[in-house]
mmCIF file of C-alpha atoms and ligand atoms in Angstrom:
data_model
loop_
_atom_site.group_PDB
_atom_site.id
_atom_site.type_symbol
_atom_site.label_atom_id
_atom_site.label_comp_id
_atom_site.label_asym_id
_atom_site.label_seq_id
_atom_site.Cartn_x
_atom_site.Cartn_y
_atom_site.Cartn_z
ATOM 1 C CA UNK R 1 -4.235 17.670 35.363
ATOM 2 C CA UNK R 2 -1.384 15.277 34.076
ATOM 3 C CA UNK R 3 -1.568 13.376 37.874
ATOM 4 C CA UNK R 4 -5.651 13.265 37.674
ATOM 5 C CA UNK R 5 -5.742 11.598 34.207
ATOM 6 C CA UNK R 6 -2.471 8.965 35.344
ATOM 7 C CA UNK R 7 -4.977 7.945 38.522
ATOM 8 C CA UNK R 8 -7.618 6.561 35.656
ATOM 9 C CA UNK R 9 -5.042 4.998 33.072
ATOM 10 C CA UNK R 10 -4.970 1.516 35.318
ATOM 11 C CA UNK R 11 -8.671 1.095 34.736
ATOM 12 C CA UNK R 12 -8.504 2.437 30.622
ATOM 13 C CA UNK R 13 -5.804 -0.041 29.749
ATOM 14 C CA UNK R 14 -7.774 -3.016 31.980
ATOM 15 C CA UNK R 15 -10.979 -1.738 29.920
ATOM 16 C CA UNK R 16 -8.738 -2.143 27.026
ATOM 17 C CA UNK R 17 -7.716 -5.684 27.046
ATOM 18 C CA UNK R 18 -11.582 -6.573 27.455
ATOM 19 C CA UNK R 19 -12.787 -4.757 24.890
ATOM 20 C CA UNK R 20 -10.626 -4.049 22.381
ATOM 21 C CA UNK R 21 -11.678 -4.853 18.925
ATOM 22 C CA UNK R 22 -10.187 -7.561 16.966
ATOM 23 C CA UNK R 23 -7.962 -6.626 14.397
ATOM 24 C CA UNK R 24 -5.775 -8.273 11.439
ATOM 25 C CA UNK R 25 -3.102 -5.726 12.454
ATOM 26 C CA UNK R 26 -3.411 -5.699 16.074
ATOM 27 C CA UNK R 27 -1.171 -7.925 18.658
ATOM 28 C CA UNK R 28 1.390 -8.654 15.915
ATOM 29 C CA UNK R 29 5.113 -8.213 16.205
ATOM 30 C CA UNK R 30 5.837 -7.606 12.585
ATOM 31 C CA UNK R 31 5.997 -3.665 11.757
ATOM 32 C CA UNK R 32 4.953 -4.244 8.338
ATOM 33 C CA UNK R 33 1.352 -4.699 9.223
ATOM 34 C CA UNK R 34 0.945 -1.809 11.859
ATOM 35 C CA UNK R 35 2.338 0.615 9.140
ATOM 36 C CA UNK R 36 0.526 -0.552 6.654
ATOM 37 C CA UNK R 37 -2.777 -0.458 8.477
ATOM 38 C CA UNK R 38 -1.741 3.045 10.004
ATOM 39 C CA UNK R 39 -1.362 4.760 6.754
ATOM 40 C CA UNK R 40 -4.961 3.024 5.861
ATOM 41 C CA UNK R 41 -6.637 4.078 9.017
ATOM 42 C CA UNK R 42 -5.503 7.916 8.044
ATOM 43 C CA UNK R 43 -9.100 9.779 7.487
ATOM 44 C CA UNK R 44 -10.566 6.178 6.927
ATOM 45 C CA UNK R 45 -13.098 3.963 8.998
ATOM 46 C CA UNK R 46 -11.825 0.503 10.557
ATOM 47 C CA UNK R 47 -14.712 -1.424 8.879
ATOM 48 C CA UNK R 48 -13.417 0.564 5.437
ATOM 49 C CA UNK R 49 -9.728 -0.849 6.010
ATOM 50 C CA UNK R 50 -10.093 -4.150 6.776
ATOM 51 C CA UNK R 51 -10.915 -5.884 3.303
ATOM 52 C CA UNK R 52 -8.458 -3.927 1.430
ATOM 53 C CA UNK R 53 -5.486 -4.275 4.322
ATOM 54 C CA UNK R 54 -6.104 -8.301 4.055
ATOM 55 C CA UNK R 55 -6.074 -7.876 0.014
ATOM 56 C CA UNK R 56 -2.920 -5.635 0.435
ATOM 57 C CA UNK R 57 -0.657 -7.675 2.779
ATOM 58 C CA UNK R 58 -1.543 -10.883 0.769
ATOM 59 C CA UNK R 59 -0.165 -8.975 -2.214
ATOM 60 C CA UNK R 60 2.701 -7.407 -0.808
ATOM 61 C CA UNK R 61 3.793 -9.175 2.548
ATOM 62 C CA UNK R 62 6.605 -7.222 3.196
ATOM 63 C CA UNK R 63 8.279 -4.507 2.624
ATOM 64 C CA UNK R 64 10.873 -5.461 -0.347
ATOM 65 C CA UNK R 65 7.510 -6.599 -2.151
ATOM 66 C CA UNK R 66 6.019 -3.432 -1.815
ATOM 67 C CA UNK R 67 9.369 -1.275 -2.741
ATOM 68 C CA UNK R 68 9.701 -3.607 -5.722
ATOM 69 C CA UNK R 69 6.647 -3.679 -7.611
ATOM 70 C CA UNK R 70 4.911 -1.620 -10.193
ATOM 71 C CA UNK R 71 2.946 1.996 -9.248
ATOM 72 C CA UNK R 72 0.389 0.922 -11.145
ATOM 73 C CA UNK R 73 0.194 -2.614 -9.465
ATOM 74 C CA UNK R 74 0.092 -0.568 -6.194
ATOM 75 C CA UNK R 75 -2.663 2.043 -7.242
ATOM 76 C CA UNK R 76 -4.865 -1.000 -7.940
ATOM 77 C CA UNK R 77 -4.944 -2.892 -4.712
ATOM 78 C CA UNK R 78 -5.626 0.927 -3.203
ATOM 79 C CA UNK R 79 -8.407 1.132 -5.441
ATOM 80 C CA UNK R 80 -11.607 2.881 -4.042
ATOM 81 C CA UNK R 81 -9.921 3.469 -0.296
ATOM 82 C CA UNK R 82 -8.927 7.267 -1.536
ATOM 83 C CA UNK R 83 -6.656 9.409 -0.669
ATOM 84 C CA UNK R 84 -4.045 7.782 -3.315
ATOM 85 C CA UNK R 85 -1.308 9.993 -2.433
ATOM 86 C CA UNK R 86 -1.057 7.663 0.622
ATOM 87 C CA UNK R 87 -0.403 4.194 -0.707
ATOM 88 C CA UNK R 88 2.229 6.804 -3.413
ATOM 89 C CA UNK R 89 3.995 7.862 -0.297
ATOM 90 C CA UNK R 90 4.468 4.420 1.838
ATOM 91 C CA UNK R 91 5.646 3.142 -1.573
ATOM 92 C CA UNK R 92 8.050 5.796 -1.913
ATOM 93 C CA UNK R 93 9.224 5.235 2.132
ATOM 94 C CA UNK R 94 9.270 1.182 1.510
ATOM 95 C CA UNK R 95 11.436 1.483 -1.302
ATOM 96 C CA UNK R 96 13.755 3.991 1.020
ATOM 97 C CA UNK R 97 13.461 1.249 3.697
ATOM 98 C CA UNK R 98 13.997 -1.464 1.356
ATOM 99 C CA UNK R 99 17.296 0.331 -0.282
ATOM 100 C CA UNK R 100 18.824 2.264 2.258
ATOM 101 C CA UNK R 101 17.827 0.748 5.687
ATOM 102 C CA UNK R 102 18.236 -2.610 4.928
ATOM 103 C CA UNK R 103 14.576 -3.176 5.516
ATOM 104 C CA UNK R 104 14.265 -2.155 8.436
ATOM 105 C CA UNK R 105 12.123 0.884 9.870
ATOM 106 C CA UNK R 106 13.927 3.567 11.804
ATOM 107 C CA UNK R 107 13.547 2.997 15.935
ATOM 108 C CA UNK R 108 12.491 6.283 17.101
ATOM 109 C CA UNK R 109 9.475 8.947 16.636
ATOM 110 C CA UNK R 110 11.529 11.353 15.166
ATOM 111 C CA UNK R 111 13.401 9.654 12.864
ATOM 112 C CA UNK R 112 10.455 7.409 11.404
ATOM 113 C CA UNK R 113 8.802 10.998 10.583
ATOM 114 C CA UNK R 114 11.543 11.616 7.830
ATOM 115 C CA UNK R 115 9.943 8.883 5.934
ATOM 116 C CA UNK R 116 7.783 9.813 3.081
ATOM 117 C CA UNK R 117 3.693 10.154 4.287
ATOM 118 C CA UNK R 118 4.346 9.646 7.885
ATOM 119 C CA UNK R 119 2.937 12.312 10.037
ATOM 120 C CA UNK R 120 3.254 12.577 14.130
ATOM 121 C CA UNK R 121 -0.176 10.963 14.306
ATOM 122 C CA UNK R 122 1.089 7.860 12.023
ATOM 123 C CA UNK R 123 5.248 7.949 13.446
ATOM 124 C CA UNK R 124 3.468 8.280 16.874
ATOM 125 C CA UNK R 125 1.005 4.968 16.220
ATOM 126 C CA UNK R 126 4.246 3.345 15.023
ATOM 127 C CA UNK R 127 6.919 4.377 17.636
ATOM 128 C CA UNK R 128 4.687 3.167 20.454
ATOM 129 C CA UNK R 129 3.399 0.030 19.384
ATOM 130 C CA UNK R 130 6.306 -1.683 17.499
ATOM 131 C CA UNK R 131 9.175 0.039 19.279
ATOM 132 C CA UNK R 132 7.667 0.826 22.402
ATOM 133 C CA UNK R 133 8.701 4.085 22.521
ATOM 134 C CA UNK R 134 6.540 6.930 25.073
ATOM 135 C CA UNK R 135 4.866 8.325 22.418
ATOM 136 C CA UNK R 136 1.459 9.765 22.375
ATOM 137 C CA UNK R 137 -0.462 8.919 18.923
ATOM 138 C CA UNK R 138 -3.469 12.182 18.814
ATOM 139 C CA UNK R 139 -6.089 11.485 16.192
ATOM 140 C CA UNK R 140 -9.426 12.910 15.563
ATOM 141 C CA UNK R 141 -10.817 9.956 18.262
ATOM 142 C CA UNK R 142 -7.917 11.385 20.984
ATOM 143 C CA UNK R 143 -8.729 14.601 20.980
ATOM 144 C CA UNK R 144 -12.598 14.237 21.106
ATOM 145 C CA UNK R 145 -11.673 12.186 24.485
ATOM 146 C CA UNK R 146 -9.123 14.911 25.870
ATOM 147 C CA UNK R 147 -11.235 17.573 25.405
ATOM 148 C CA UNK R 148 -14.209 15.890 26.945
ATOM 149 C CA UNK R 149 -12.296 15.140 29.981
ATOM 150 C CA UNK R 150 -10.947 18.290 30.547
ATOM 151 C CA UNK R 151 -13.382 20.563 29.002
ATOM 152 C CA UNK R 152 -10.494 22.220 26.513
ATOM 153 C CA UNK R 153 -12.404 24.563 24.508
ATOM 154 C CA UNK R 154 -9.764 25.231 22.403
ATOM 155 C CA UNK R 155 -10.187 24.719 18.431
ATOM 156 C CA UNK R 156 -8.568 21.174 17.374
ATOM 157 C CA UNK R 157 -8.303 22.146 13.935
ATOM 158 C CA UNK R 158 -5.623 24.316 15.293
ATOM 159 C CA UNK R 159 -2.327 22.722 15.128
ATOM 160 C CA UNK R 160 -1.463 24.482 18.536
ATOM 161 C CA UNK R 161 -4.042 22.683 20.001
ATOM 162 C CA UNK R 162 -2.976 19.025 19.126
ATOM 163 C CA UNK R 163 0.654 20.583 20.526
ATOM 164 C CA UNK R 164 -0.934 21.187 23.642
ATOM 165 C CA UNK R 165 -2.481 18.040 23.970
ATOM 166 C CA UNK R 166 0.803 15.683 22.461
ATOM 167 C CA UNK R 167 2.474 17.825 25.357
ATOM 168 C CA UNK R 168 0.395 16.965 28.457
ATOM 169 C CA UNK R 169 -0.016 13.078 26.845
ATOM 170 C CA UNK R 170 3.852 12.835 26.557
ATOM 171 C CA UNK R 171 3.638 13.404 30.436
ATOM 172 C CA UNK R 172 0.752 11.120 31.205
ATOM 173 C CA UNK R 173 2.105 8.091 29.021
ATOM 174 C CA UNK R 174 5.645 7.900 30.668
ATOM 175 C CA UNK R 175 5.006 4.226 33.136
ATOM 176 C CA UNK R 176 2.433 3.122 30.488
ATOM 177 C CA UNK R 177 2.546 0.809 28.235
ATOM 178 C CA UNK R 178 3.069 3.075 25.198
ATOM 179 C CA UNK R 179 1.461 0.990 22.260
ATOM 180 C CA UNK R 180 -1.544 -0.479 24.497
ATOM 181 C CA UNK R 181 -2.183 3.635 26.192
ATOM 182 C CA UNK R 182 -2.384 4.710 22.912
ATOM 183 C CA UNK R 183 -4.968 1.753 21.130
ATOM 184 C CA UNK R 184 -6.832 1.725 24.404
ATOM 185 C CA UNK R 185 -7.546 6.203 23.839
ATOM 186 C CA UNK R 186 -8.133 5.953 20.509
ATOM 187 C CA UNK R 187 -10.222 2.822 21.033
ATOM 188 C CA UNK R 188 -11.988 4.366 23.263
ATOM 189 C CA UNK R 189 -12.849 7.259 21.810
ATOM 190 C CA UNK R 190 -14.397 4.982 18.622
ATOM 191 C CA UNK R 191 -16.376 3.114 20.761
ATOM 192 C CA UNK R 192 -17.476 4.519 23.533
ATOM 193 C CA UNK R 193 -16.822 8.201 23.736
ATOM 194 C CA UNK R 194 -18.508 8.635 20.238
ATOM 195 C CA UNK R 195 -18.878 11.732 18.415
ATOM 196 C CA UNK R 196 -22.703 12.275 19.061
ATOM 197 C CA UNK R 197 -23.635 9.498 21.949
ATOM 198 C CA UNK R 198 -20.767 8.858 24.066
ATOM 199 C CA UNK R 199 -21.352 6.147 26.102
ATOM 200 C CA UNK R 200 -20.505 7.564 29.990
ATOM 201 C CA UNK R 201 -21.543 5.357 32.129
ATOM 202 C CA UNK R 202 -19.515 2.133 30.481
ATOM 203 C CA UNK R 203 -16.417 4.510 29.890
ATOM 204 C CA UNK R 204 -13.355 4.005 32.445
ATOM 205 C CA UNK R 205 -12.636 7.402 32.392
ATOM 206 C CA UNK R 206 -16.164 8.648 33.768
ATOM 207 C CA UNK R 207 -14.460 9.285 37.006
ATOM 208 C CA UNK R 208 -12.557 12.193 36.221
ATOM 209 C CA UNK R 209 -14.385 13.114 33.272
ATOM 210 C CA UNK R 210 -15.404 16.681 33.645
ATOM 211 C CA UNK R 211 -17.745 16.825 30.680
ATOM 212 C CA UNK R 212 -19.243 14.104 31.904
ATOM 213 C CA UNK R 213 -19.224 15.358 35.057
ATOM 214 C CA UNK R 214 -21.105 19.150 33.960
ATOM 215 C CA UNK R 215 -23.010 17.249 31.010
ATOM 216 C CA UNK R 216 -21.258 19.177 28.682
ATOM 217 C CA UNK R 217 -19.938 16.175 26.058
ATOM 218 C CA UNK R 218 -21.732 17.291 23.384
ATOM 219 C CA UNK R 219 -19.920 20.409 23.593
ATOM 220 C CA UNK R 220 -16.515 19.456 23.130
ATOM 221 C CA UNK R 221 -14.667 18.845 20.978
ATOM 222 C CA UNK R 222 -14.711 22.734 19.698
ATOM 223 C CA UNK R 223 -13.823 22.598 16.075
ATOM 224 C CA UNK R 224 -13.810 25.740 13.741
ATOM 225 C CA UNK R 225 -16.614 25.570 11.027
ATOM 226 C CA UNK R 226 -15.852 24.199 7.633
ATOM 227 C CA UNK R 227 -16.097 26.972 4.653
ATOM 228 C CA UNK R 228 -18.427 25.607 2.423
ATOM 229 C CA UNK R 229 -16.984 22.999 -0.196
ATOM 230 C CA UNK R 230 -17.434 24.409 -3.556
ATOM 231 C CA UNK R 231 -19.145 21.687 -6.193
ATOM 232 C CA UNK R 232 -18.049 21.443 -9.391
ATOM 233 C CA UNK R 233 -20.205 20.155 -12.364
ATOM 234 C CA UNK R 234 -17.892 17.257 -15.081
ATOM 235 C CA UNK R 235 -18.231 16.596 -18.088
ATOM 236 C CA UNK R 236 -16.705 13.126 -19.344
ATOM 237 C CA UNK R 237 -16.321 11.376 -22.152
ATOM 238 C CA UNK R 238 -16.619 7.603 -22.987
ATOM 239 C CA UNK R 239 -15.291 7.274 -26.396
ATOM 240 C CA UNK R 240 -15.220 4.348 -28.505
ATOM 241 C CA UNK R 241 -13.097 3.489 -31.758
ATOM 242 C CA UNK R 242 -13.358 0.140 -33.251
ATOM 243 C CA UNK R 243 -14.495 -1.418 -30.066
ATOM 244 C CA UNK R 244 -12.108 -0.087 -28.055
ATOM 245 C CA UNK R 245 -12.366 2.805 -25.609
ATOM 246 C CA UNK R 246 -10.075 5.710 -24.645
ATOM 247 C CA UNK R 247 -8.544 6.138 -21.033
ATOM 248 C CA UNK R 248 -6.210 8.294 -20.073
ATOM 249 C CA UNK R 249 -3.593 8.823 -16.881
ATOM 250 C CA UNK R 250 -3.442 11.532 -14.659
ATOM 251 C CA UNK R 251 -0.266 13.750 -14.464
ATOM 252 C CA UNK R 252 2.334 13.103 -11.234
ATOM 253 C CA UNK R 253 1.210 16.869 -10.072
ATOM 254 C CA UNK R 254 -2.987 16.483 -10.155
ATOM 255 C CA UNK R 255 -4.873 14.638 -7.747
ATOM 256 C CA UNK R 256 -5.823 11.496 -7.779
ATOM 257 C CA UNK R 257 -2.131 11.705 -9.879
ATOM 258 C CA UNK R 258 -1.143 7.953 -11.666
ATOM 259 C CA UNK R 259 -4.830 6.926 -11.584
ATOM 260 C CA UNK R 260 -6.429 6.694 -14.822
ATOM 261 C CA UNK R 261 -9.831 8.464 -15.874
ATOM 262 C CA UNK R 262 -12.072 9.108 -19.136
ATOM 263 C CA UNK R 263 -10.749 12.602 -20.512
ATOM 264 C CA UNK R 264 -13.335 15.131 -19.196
ATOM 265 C CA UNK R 265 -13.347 18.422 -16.840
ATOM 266 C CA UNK R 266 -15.302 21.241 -15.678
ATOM 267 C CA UNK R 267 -18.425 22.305 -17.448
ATOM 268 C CA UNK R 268 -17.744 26.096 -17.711
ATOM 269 C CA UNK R 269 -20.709 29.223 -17.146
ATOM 270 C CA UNK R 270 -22.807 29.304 -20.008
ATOM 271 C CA UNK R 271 -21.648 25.996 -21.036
ATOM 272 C CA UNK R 272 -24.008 22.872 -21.762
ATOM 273 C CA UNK R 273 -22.756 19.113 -20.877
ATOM 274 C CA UNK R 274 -22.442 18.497 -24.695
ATOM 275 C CA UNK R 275 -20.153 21.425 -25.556
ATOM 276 C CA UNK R 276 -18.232 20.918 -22.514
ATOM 277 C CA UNK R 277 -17.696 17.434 -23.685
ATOM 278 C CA UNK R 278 -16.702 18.106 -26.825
ATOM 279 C CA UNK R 279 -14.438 20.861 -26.308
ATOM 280 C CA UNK R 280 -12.640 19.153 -23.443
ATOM 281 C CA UNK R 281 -12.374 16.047 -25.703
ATOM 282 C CA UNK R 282 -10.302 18.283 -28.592
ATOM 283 C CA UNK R 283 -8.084 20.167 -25.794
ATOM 284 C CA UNK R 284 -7.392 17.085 -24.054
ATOM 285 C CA UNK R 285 -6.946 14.482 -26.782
ATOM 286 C CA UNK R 286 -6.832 15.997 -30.026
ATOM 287 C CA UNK R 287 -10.137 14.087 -31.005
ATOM 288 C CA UNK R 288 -13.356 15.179 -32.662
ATOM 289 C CA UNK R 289 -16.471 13.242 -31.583
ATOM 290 C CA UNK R 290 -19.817 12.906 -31.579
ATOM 291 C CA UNK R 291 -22.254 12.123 -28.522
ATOM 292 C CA UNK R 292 -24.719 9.437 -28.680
ATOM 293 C CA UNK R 293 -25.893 9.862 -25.674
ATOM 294 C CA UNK R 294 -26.073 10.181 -21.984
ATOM 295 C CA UNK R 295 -25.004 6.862 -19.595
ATOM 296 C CA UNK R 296 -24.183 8.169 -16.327
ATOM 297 C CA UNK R 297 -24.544 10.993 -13.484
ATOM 298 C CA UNK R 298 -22.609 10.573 -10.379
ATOM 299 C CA UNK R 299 -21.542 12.452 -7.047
ATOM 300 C CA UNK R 300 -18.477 12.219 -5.832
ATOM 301 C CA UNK R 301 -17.023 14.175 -2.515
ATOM 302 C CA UNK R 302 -13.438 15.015 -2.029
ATOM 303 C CA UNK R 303 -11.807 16.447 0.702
ATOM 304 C CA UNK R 304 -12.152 20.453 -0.053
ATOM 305 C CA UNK R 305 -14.705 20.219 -3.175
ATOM 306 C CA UNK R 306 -17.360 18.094 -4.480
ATOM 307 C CA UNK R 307 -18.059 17.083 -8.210
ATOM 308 C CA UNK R 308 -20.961 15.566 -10.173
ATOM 309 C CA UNK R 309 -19.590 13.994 -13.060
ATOM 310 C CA UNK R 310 -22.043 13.354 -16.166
ATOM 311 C CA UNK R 311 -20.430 11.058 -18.726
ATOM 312 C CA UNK R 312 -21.558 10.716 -21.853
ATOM 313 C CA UNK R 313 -20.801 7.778 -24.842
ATOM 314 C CA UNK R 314 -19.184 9.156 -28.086
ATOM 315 C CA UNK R 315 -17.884 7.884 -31.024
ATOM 316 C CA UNK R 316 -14.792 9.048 -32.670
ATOM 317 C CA UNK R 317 -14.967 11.353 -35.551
ATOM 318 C CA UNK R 318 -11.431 12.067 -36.617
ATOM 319 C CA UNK R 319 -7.947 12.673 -34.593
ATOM 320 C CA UNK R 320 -5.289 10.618 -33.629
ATOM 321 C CA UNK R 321 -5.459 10.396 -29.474
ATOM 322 C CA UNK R 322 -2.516 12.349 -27.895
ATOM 323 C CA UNK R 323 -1.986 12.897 -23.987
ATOM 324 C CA UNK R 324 -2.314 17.034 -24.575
ATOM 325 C CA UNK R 325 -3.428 17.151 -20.509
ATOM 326 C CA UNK R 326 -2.757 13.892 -18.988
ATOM 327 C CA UNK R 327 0.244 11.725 -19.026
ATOM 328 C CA UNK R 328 -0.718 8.713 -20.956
ATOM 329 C CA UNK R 329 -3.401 7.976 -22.995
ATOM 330 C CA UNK R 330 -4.813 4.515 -24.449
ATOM 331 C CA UNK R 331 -6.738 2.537 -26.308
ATOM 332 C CA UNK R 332 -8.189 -0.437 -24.752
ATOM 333 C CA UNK R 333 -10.687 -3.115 -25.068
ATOM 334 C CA UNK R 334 -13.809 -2.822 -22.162
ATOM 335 C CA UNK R 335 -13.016 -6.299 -20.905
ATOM 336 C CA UNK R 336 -9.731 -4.792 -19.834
ATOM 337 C CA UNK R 337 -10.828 -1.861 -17.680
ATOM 338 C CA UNK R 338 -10.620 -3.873 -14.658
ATOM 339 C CA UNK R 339 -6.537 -3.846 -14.991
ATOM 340 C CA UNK R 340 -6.029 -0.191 -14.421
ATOM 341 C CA UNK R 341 -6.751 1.769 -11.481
ATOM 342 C CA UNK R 342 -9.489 4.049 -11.234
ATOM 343 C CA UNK R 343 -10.884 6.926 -9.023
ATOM 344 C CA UNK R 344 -13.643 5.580 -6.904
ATOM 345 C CA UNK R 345 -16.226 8.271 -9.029
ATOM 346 C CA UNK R 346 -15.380 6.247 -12.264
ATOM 347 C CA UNK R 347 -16.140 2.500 -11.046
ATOM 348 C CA UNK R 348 -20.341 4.019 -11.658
ATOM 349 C CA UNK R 349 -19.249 5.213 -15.032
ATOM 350 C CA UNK R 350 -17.790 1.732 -15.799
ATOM 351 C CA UNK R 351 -20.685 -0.476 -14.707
ATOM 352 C CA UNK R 352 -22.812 1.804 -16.938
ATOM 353 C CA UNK R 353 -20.914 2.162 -19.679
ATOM 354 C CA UNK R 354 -20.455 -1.839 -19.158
ATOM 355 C CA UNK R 355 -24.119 -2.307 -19.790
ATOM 356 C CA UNK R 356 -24.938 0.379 -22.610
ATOM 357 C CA UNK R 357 -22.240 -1.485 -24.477
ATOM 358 C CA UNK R 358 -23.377 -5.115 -23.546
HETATM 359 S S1 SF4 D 401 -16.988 9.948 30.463
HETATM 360 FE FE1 SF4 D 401 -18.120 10.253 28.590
HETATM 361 S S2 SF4 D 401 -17.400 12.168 27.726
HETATM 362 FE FE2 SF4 D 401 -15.946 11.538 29.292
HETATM 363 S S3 SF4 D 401 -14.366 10.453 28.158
HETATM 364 FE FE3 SF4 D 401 -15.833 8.940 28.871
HETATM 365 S S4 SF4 D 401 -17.328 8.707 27.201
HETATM 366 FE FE4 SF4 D 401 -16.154 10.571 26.829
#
């Protein structure tokens, strides 16, 4: 199998250089920019990452500037890409790069997955395109081509599977170039060998595709079903004292952990939205308040759960504001809500809140 798929590689990489999409990150020597945008692209669309990568690099061109500055100041610029433990973790590994290395990243696959929030996938991505190192880089996009051209049936949410296929792609990359082989299969499978439509008859690989060849793409790749996400119903609370309104940081060990919120949680059975408010408003801050009324309902969907938050304005009642559940907890003036970072859910509860207090 490893000597059929070498025969086509010629014709993927020329396919490649014609059609690969351009990219801020892409073509560059400096492995500041491929890292960054690697740890971006994790679970995240192109189109998604390309804003917030220009915003980023502008902010923090290198790696000392990134191991340098505030969490906070880093939490912001990742504001509303998700997945915040990521831009945590390459913080953490730039300011290990920055104090240890001397700045520079580690040469090799398997040292560069010691760092903090880099995976195979992401050391893989790295090793091959900065360093040059024979290293295949599987993503979701690689193994949905793999599969297709060899009809695997085998589940890719299995972590044997990806094993398998790093294994037999280890063999097919050697005589490649490492960083364009890799680009050019995952390229490929975002453009052309798409999830529901792939695009055969363009594709360089059609040759020796067996899918293709039986019809079967739509078949592959074999992926175990999801449970279903359990959905969880919020209640928040905006709550204003003498203009000001209270916000509050989320522990180091939660989700979504540094970003800050409106104190809130789950509404529990038998519970209504008001009661839920108010008792999570004592337990979490200490305060009494009262609910004037209703200025939001949003969706949000995470990973393994899904929430609808419903936030409701109050006005405190009596209390002095403590962080009894979160880290931190402040009182701040509405004009200054843009300086703190906030989960993506919260930016509709702002805007709302924005214009019942206007
Ligand atoms: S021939 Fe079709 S199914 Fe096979 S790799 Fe190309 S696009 Fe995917």
């Amino acid at each position: 199998m490893t000597e059929l798929i070498r025969t086509a590689i010629p014709g993927l990489l020329a396919w490649y250089r014609v059609n690969k999409r351009e990219m801020p990150w892409r073509d560059t020597p400096d492995f500041w920019k491929v890292w960054v945008s690697e740890i971006m692209l994790q679970q995240t669309q192109v189109e998604t990452v390309r804003p917030y990568f220009t915003e980023f690099i502008s902010k923090f061109p290198d790696v000392h500037s990134l191991a340098r500055a505030e969490e906070q100041e880093v939490l912001k610029a990742w504001e509303g890409l998700g997945y915040y433990t990521r831009a945590r973790n390459l913080q953490k590994a730039a300011r290990k790069v920055s104090a240890e290395m001397n700045g520079q990243l580690p040469k090799s696959f398997s040292r560069l997955l010691d760092l903090p929030g880099l995976g195979p996938y992401s050391a893989a991505a790295i090793a091959s395109i900065v360093f040059k190192e024979p290293v295949p880089a599987v993503d979701g996009n690689v193994l949905r081509v793999f599969t297709r051209l060899t009809e695997l049936g085998d589940d890719i949410s299995r972590p044997q599977t990806r094993t398998l296929v790093f294994g037999i792609l280890s063999d097919v990359i050697s005589g490649f170039p490492p960083g364009d082989f890799n680009q050019a299969m995952m390229e490929l499978g975002a453009i052309v060998c798409k999830p529901r439509q792939p695009d055969c008859p363009v594709c360089p690989l059609n040759r020796i595709c067996a899918s293709h060849k039986n019809g079967t793409q739509l078949r592959f790749p074999v992926k175990k079903k999801a449970a279903v996400k359990p959905h969880h119903l919020i209640g928040v609370g905006i709550c204003m004292r003498e203009g000001k309104v209270l916000i509050a940081k989320r522990h180091e060990k939660q989700m979504l952990a540094g970003l800050w919120e409106f104190p809130g949680g789950k509404i529990e059975n038998g519970e209504t939205e008001e009661e839920c408010i108010l008792r999570e408003m004592r337990e979490e801050t200490g305060l009494t308040v009262e609910l004037v009324r209703k200025i939001a309902k949003t969706d949000h969907a995470f990973t393994h759960f899904s929430i609808t938050l419903n936030a409701w304005l109050c006005n405190w009642v009596s209390g002095e504001a403590q962080p009894l559940s979160g880290s931190e907890i402040r009182w701040i003036l509405p004009e200054e809500l843009d300086d703190y970072p906030f989960p993506k859910a919260n930016k509709v509860i702002i805007k709302e809140f924005r214009s019942a207090v206007k």
